[in-house]
mmCIF file of C-alpha atoms in Angstrom:
data_model
loop_
_atom_site.group_PDB
_atom_site.id
_atom_site.type_symbol
_atom_site.label_atom_id
_atom_site.label_comp_id
_atom_site.label_asym_id
_atom_site.label_seq_id
_atom_site.Cartn_x
_atom_site.Cartn_y
_atom_site.Cartn_z
ATOM 1 C CA UNK G 1 -10.020 -8.280 20.217
ATOM 2 C CA UNK G 2 -10.627 -11.831 18.956
ATOM 3 C CA UNK G 3 -11.058 -10.945 15.290
ATOM 4 C CA UNK G 4 -8.112 -8.581 14.962
ATOM 5 C CA UNK G 5 -4.387 -9.129 14.513
ATOM 6 C CA UNK G 6 -1.767 -6.701 15.752
ATOM 7 C CA UNK G 7 1.234 -6.585 13.417
ATOM 8 C CA UNK G 8 4.434 -5.275 14.978
ATOM 9 C CA UNK G 9 6.671 -4.612 11.995
ATOM 10 C CA UNK G 10 10.213 -3.494 11.371
ATOM 11 C CA UNK G 11 12.874 -3.172 14.044
ATOM 12 C CA UNK G 12 11.338 -4.339 17.336
ATOM 13 C CA UNK G 13 12.489 -2.745 20.582
ATOM 14 C CA UNK G 14 12.509 -4.864 23.721
ATOM 15 C CA UNK G 15 10.510 -2.347 25.761
ATOM 16 C CA UNK G 16 7.853 -2.249 23.024
ATOM 17 C CA UNK G 17 7.556 -6.033 22.927
ATOM 18 C CA UNK G 18 7.412 -6.183 26.735
ATOM 19 C CA UNK G 19 4.660 -3.535 26.716
ATOM 20 C CA UNK G 20 2.416 -5.527 24.382
ATOM 21 C CA UNK G 21 3.079 -8.793 26.184
ATOM 22 C CA UNK G 22 2.062 -7.153 29.469
ATOM 23 C CA UNK G 23 -1.054 -5.386 28.176
ATOM 24 C CA UNK G 24 -2.161 -7.789 25.415
ATOM 25 C CA UNK G 25 -1.047 -11.268 26.513
ATOM 26 C CA UNK G 26 -3.935 -13.051 24.747
ATOM 27 C CA UNK G 27 -4.123 -10.938 21.567
ATOM 28 C CA UNK G 28 -3.313 -12.229 18.102
ATOM 29 C CA UNK G 29 0.087 -10.664 17.492
ATOM 30 C CA UNK G 30 2.464 -11.132 14.579
ATOM 31 C CA UNK G 31 6.019 -9.896 15.033
ATOM 32 C CA UNK G 32 7.426 -9.342 11.547
ATOM 33 C CA UNK G 33 11.069 -8.384 11.760
ATOM 34 C CA UNK G 34 14.582 -9.268 10.562
ATOM 35 C CA UNK G 35 16.983 -12.194 10.966
ATOM 36 C CA UNK G 36 19.341 -10.190 13.207
ATOM 37 C CA UNK G 37 16.707 -10.247 15.967
ATOM 38 C CA UNK G 38 18.273 -9.773 19.420
ATOM 39 C CA UNK G 39 15.156 -9.809 21.598
ATOM 40 C CA UNK G 40 14.490 -11.815 24.725
ATOM 41 C CA UNK G 41 11.612 -14.056 23.660
ATOM 42 C CA UNK G 42 11.250 -16.187 26.781
ATOM 43 C CA UNK G 43 7.906 -14.685 27.767
ATOM 44 C CA UNK G 44 6.266 -14.782 24.331
ATOM 45 C CA UNK G 45 2.579 -15.816 24.704
ATOM 46 C CA UNK G 46 1.257 -18.695 22.583
ATOM 47 C CA UNK G 47 -0.892 -16.286 20.525
ATOM 48 C CA UNK G 48 2.225 -14.416 19.367
ATOM 49 C CA UNK G 49 3.931 -15.493 16.147
ATOM 50 C CA UNK G 50 7.317 -14.397 14.837
ATOM 51 C CA UNK G 51 8.278 -13.980 11.176
ATOM 52 C CA UNK G 52 11.934 -13.366 10.356
ATOM 53 C CA UNK G 53 13.020 -12.035 6.974
ATOM 54 C CA UNK G 54 16.176 -10.867 5.259
ATOM 55 C CA UNK G 55 16.475 -7.114 4.958
ATOM 56 C CA UNK G 56 15.969 -5.949 1.359
ATOM 57 C CA UNK G 57 19.152 -4.805 -0.354
ATOM 58 C CA UNK G 58 17.380 -1.679 -1.559
ATOM 59 C CA UNK G 59 15.661 -0.255 1.486
ATOM 60 C CA UNK G 60 13.963 2.515 -0.475
ATOM 61 C CA UNK G 61 13.328 6.116 0.577
ATOM 62 C CA UNK G 62 12.959 6.306 4.358
ATOM 63 C CA UNK G 63 13.183 2.483 4.543
ATOM 64 C CA UNK G 64 9.920 2.194 2.608
ATOM 65 C CA UNK G 65 10.773 -1.203 1.116
ATOM 66 C CA UNK G 66 11.483 -2.532 4.620
ATOM 67 C CA UNK G 67 8.051 -1.420 5.804
ATOM 68 C CA UNK G 68 6.339 -2.936 2.772
ATOM 69 C CA UNK G 69 8.150 -6.274 3.112
ATOM 70 C CA UNK G 70 7.678 -6.697 6.864
ATOM 71 C CA UNK G 71 4.018 -5.658 6.702
ATOM 72 C CA UNK G 72 3.183 -7.933 3.772
ATOM 73 C CA UNK G 73 4.882 -10.850 5.511
ATOM 74 C CA UNK G 74 2.693 -10.232 8.534
ATOM 75 C CA UNK G 75 -0.447 -9.904 6.430
ATOM 76 C CA UNK G 76 0.234 -13.219 4.670
ATOM 77 C CA UNK G 77 -0.100 -15.006 7.996
ATOM 78 C CA UNK G 78 -3.072 -12.977 9.237
ATOM 79 C CA UNK G 79 -6.227 -15.049 9.695
ATOM 80 C CA UNK G 80 -8.489 -12.392 11.235
ATOM 81 C CA UNK G 81 -10.805 -9.983 9.417
ATOM 82 C CA UNK G 82 -9.134 -6.896 10.877
ATOM 83 C CA UNK G 83 -5.561 -5.679 11.338
ATOM 84 C CA UNK G 84 -3.816 -3.007 13.374
ATOM 85 C CA UNK G 85 -0.323 -2.378 11.995
ATOM 86 C CA UNK G 86 2.076 -0.553 14.282
ATOM 87 C CA UNK G 87 5.786 0.183 14.230
ATOM 88 C CA UNK G 88 8.047 -1.996 16.320
ATOM 89 C CA UNK G 89 9.646 1.009 18.014
ATOM 90 C CA UNK G 90 6.369 2.515 19.260
ATOM 91 C CA UNK G 91 3.658 1.356 21.637
ATOM 92 C CA UNK G 92 0.013 2.304 22.160
ATOM 93 C CA UNK G 93 -2.679 1.426 24.694
ATOM 94 C CA UNK G 94 -6.445 1.022 24.415
ATOM 95 C CA UNK G 95 -6.293 -0.714 21.046
ATOM 96 C CA UNK G 96 -9.918 -1.604 21.687
ATOM 97 C CA UNK G 97 -10.698 1.988 20.718
ATOM 98 C CA UNK G 98 -9.074 1.421 17.310
ATOM 99 C CA UNK G 99 -10.990 -1.824 16.897
ATOM 100 C CA UNK G 100 -14.297 -0.068 17.640
ATOM 101 C CA UNK G 101 -13.469 2.624 15.085
ATOM 102 C CA UNK G 102 -12.816 -0.030 12.445
ATOM 103 C CA UNK G 103 -16.059 -1.890 13.199
ATOM 104 C CA UNK G 104 -18.048 1.346 13.092
ATOM 105 C CA UNK G 105 -16.473 2.341 9.789
ATOM 106 C CA UNK G 106 -14.935 -0.737 8.111
ATOM 107 C CA UNK G 107 -14.765 0.812 4.634
ATOM 108 C CA UNK G 108 -12.103 3.263 5.752
ATOM 109 C CA UNK G 109 -8.475 2.870 6.786
ATOM 110 C CA UNK G 110 -7.772 4.383 10.205
ATOM 111 C CA UNK G 111 -4.450 6.121 10.832
ATOM 112 C CA UNK G 112 -2.498 7.869 13.528
ATOM 113 C CA UNK G 113 -2.391 11.673 13.284
ATOM 114 C CA UNK G 114 1.422 11.672 13.663
ATOM 115 C CA UNK G 115 2.576 13.355 10.435
ATOM 116 C CA UNK G 116 -0.766 12.913 8.704
ATOM 117 C CA UNK G 117 -0.047 15.967 6.604
ATOM 118 C CA UNK G 118 -2.146 18.908 5.513
ATOM 119 C CA UNK G 119 -2.840 19.115 1.792
ATOM 120 C CA UNK G 120 -0.939 22.389 1.405
ATOM 121 C CA UNK G 121 2.353 20.830 2.513
ATOM 122 C CA UNK G 122 2.070 17.190 1.385
ATOM 123 C CA UNK G 123 -0.641 15.958 -0.951
ATOM 124 C CA UNK G 124 -1.895 12.394 -0.355
ATOM 125 C CA UNK G 125 0.077 11.893 2.859
ATOM 126 C CA UNK G 126 -1.447 9.661 5.533
ATOM 127 C CA UNK G 127 0.423 8.638 8.670
ATOM 128 C CA UNK G 128 2.059 5.205 8.650
ATOM 129 C CA UNK G 129 2.680 5.120 12.408
ATOM 130 C CA UNK G 130 -0.636 3.271 12.831
ATOM 131 C CA UNK G 131 -2.535 1.823 9.878
ATOM 132 C CA UNK G 132 -5.668 -0.145 10.771
ATOM 133 C CA UNK G 133 -8.655 -1.553 8.948
ATOM 134 C CA UNK G 134 -9.905 -4.671 7.266
ATOM 135 C CA UNK G 135 -7.263 -7.200 6.339
ATOM 136 C CA UNK G 136 -8.362 -6.997 2.708
ATOM 137 C CA UNK G 137 -7.881 -3.227 2.596
ATOM 138 C CA UNK G 138 -4.419 -3.358 4.156
ATOM 139 C CA UNK G 139 -3.382 -6.146 1.788
ATOM 140 C CA UNK G 140 -4.574 -4.056 -1.125
ATOM 141 C CA UNK G 141 -2.642 -1.031 0.107
ATOM 142 C CA UNK G 142 0.684 -2.779 0.609
ATOM 143 C CA UNK G 143 0.477 -5.147 -2.347
ATOM 144 C CA UNK G 144 -0.335 -2.317 -4.747
ATOM 145 C CA UNK G 145 2.359 -0.080 -3.273
ATOM 146 C CA UNK G 146 4.927 -2.823 -3.804
ATOM 147 C CA UNK G 147 3.743 -3.416 -7.372
ATOM 148 C CA UNK G 148 3.464 0.238 -8.352
ATOM 149 C CA UNK G 149 6.850 1.159 -6.849
ATOM 150 C CA UNK G 150 8.558 -1.800 -8.508
ATOM 151 C CA UNK G 151 7.112 -0.855 -11.888
ATOM 152 C CA UNK G 152 7.342 2.929 -11.487
ATOM 153 C CA UNK G 153 3.646 3.522 -12.143
ATOM 154 C CA UNK G 154 2.597 5.569 -9.137
ATOM 155 C CA UNK G 155 0.423 8.388 -10.467
ATOM 156 C CA UNK G 156 0.970 12.063 -10.140
ATOM 157 C CA UNK G 157 -1.969 14.388 -10.759
ATOM 158 C CA UNK G 158 -0.639 17.557 -12.411
ATOM 159 C CA UNK G 159 -2.841 20.435 -13.490
ATOM 160 C CA UNK G 160 -3.636 18.813 -16.809
ATOM 161 C CA UNK G 161 -4.304 15.089 -16.985
ATOM 162 C CA UNK G 162 -2.521 12.190 -15.323
ATOM 163 C CA UNK G 163 1.054 11.123 -15.849
ATOM 164 C CA UNK G 164 2.189 7.648 -14.868
ATOM 165 C CA UNK G 165 5.446 7.302 -13.025
ATOM 166 C CA UNK G 166 7.138 10.297 -14.684
ATOM 167 C CA UNK G 167 6.657 14.013 -14.795
ATOM 168 C CA UNK G 168 8.047 16.864 -16.839
ATOM 169 C CA UNK G 169 10.638 18.962 -15.047
ATOM 170 C CA UNK G 170 11.656 22.333 -16.400
ATOM 171 C CA UNK G 171 15.447 22.461 -16.674
ATOM 172 C CA UNK G 172 16.722 25.482 -18.562
ATOM 173 C CA UNK G 173 15.164 25.582 -21.999
ATOM 174 C CA UNK G 174 14.399 21.896 -22.158
ATOM 175 C CA UNK G 175 11.791 19.654 -20.577
ATOM 176 C CA UNK G 176 13.216 16.421 -19.251
ATOM 177 C CA UNK G 177 11.445 13.372 -17.880
ATOM 178 C CA UNK G 178 12.114 12.784 -14.213
ATOM 179 C CA UNK G 179 11.065 9.728 -12.224
ATOM 180 C CA UNK G 180 8.864 10.484 -9.221
ATOM 181 C CA UNK G 181 10.092 9.106 -5.899
ATOM 182 C CA UNK G 182 7.479 9.587 -3.195
ATOM 183 C CA UNK G 183 8.103 8.926 0.464
ATOM 184 C CA UNK G 184 6.446 5.885 2.100
ATOM 185 C CA UNK G 185 3.360 7.715 3.354
ATOM 186 C CA UNK G 186 2.604 9.297 0.001
ATOM 187 C CA UNK G 187 3.365 6.086 -1.877
ATOM 188 C CA UNK G 188 0.975 4.119 0.333
ATOM 189 C CA UNK G 189 -1.771 6.718 -0.017
ATOM 190 C CA UNK G 190 -1.498 7.161 -3.763
ATOM 191 C CA UNK G 191 -1.182 3.440 -4.471
ATOM 192 C CA UNK G 192 -4.213 2.584 -2.361
ATOM 193 C CA UNK G 193 -6.398 5.300 -3.872
ATOM 194 C CA UNK G 194 -5.321 4.412 -7.399
ATOM 195 C CA UNK G 195 -6.439 0.833 -6.771
ATOM 196 C CA UNK G 196 -9.533 1.595 -4.709
ATOM 197 C CA UNK G 197 -10.769 4.628 -6.611
ATOM 198 C CA UNK G 198 -9.657 3.892 -10.155
ATOM 199 C CA UNK G 199 -12.780 5.421 -11.718
ATOM 200 C CA UNK G 200 -12.496 8.634 -9.711
ATOM 201 C CA UNK G 201 -8.688 8.996 -9.590
ATOM 202 C CA UNK G 202 -7.680 12.151 -11.459
ATOM 203 C CA UNK G 203 -11.296 13.245 -11.870
ATOM 204 C CA UNK G 204 -12.320 13.980 -8.270
ATOM 205 C CA UNK G 205 -10.538 16.317 -5.860
ATOM 206 C CA UNK G 206 -7.851 14.221 -4.160
ATOM 207 C CA UNK G 207 -8.849 15.601 -0.785
ATOM 208 C CA UNK G 208 -12.323 14.176 -1.241
ATOM 209 C CA UNK G 209 -10.860 10.788 -2.107
ATOM 210 C CA UNK G 210 -8.900 10.888 1.138
ATOM 211 C CA UNK G 211 -11.944 11.923 3.176
ATOM 212 C CA UNK G 212 -13.918 9.055 1.652
ATOM 213 C CA UNK G 213 -11.251 6.447 2.372
ATOM 214 C CA UNK G 214 -9.391 7.444 5.541
ATOM 215 C CA UNK G 215 -10.031 8.462 9.133
ATOM 216 C CA UNK G 216 -7.660 9.936 11.705
ATOM 217 C CA UNK G 217 -7.564 8.372 15.148
ATOM 218 C CA UNK G 218 -7.593 10.394 18.369
ATOM 219 C CA UNK G 219 -4.121 9.491 19.566
ATOM 220 C CA UNK G 220 -4.783 10.811 23.074
ATOM 221 C CA UNK G 221 -7.257 7.952 23.534
ATOM 222 C CA UNK G 222 -4.307 5.560 23.097
ATOM 223 C CA UNK G 223 -2.430 6.774 26.180
ATOM 224 C CA UNK G 224 -0.070 5.685 27.541
ATOM 225 C CA UNK G 225 1.765 5.692 24.250
ATOM 226 C CA UNK G 226 5.170 6.443 22.810
ATOM 227 C CA UNK G 227 5.490 7.763 19.257
ATOM 228 C CA UNK G 228 8.813 8.465 17.580
ATOM 229 C CA UNK G 229 10.190 10.577 14.756
ATOM 230 C CA UNK G 230 13.513 8.997 13.885
ATOM 231 C CA UNK G 231 14.244 11.597 11.239
ATOM 232 C CA UNK G 232 13.930 14.431 13.749
ATOM 233 C CA UNK G 233 15.309 12.536 16.722
ATOM 234 C CA UNK G 234 12.299 13.318 18.916
ATOM 235 C CA UNK G 235 9.529 11.359 20.584
ATOM 236 C CA UNK G 236 6.193 11.977 22.274
ATOM 237 C CA UNK G 237 4.880 10.209 25.355
ATOM 238 C CA UNK G 238 1.174 10.295 26.242
ATOM 239 C CA UNK G 239 0.551 13.644 24.569
ATOM 240 C CA UNK G 240 0.698 14.729 20.937
ATOM 241 C CA UNK G 241 -0.878 17.880 19.500
ATOM 242 C CA UNK G 242 -1.086 17.323 15.741
ATOM 243 C CA UNK G 243 -1.462 20.962 14.704
ATOM 244 C CA UNK G 244 1.700 21.909 16.608
ATOM 245 C CA UNK G 245 3.661 19.134 14.936
ATOM 246 C CA UNK G 246 2.959 19.624 11.253
ATOM 247 C CA UNK G 247 -0.054 17.287 11.301
ATOM 248 C CA UNK G 248 -3.847 17.348 11.275
ATOM 249 C CA UNK G 249 -6.252 15.752 13.747
ATOM 250 C CA UNK G 250 -9.396 15.532 11.619
ATOM 251 C CA UNK G 251 -9.628 14.299 8.046
ATOM 252 C CA UNK G 252 -11.887 17.219 7.058
ATOM 253 C CA UNK G 253 -9.075 19.649 7.865
ATOM 254 C CA UNK G 254 -7.672 18.749 4.462
ATOM 255 C CA UNK G 255 -10.111 21.298 3.048
ATOM 256 C CA UNK G 256 -9.044 24.109 5.390
ATOM 257 C CA UNK G 257 -6.316 26.601 4.619
ATOM 258 C CA UNK G 258 -3.179 26.429 6.757
ATOM 259 C CA UNK G 259 -4.263 29.665 8.442
ATOM 260 C CA UNK G 260 -7.545 28.054 9.525
ATOM 261 C CA UNK G 261 -5.885 25.135 11.317
#
């Protein structure tokens, strides 16, 4: 774990911080959170660094702008070749497994299965509960997402051609332009693929682009863990079955029908 940085981003819970301090006392850890921090930091190891920022005035859909800002702040201070980004309200064990997956397949970004959606319900929707890979790839993902969202140029791929940032919406007898507002997972996925696969974007099946650029981690190898869905008010401890929770467990399932899952 010498050449990897763990970024804890967003709101940090005390039990999560205590978990990582106990299990990863010598790891490179960046805590990227907000100025209203109320944590007990007495036992922070010397390899842990804290970055405090002001919350953005516009937090974006599902606090997307908060995630982008806190992650980018952590990435700016990352000196290792690899990064594991996790939420500050969740914890995972056996991060060595994630590191081995990255080393074995460094060209891909490795994600949690928690709400990594099937194509039939959400196109281009990775999970942002864990995002891991090379530092360069994660920087590209979050920098491009920030830029594309700010300038409203995230692509949609309709049936005919590519439209940038806007799409036609049928309203009565008239077609009106409507700005697209993707959630954080879809914005991250689309922005990254637009930047990484510019020549193939809009020409190749989007599912194939995802298969070529992402992998889904086996979350049960990260036990004990605690994953949370704030929107649904539920959490999972040490066991998560993707297919029973609106998610997929293998990237190639994107090509299956919902009935085949």
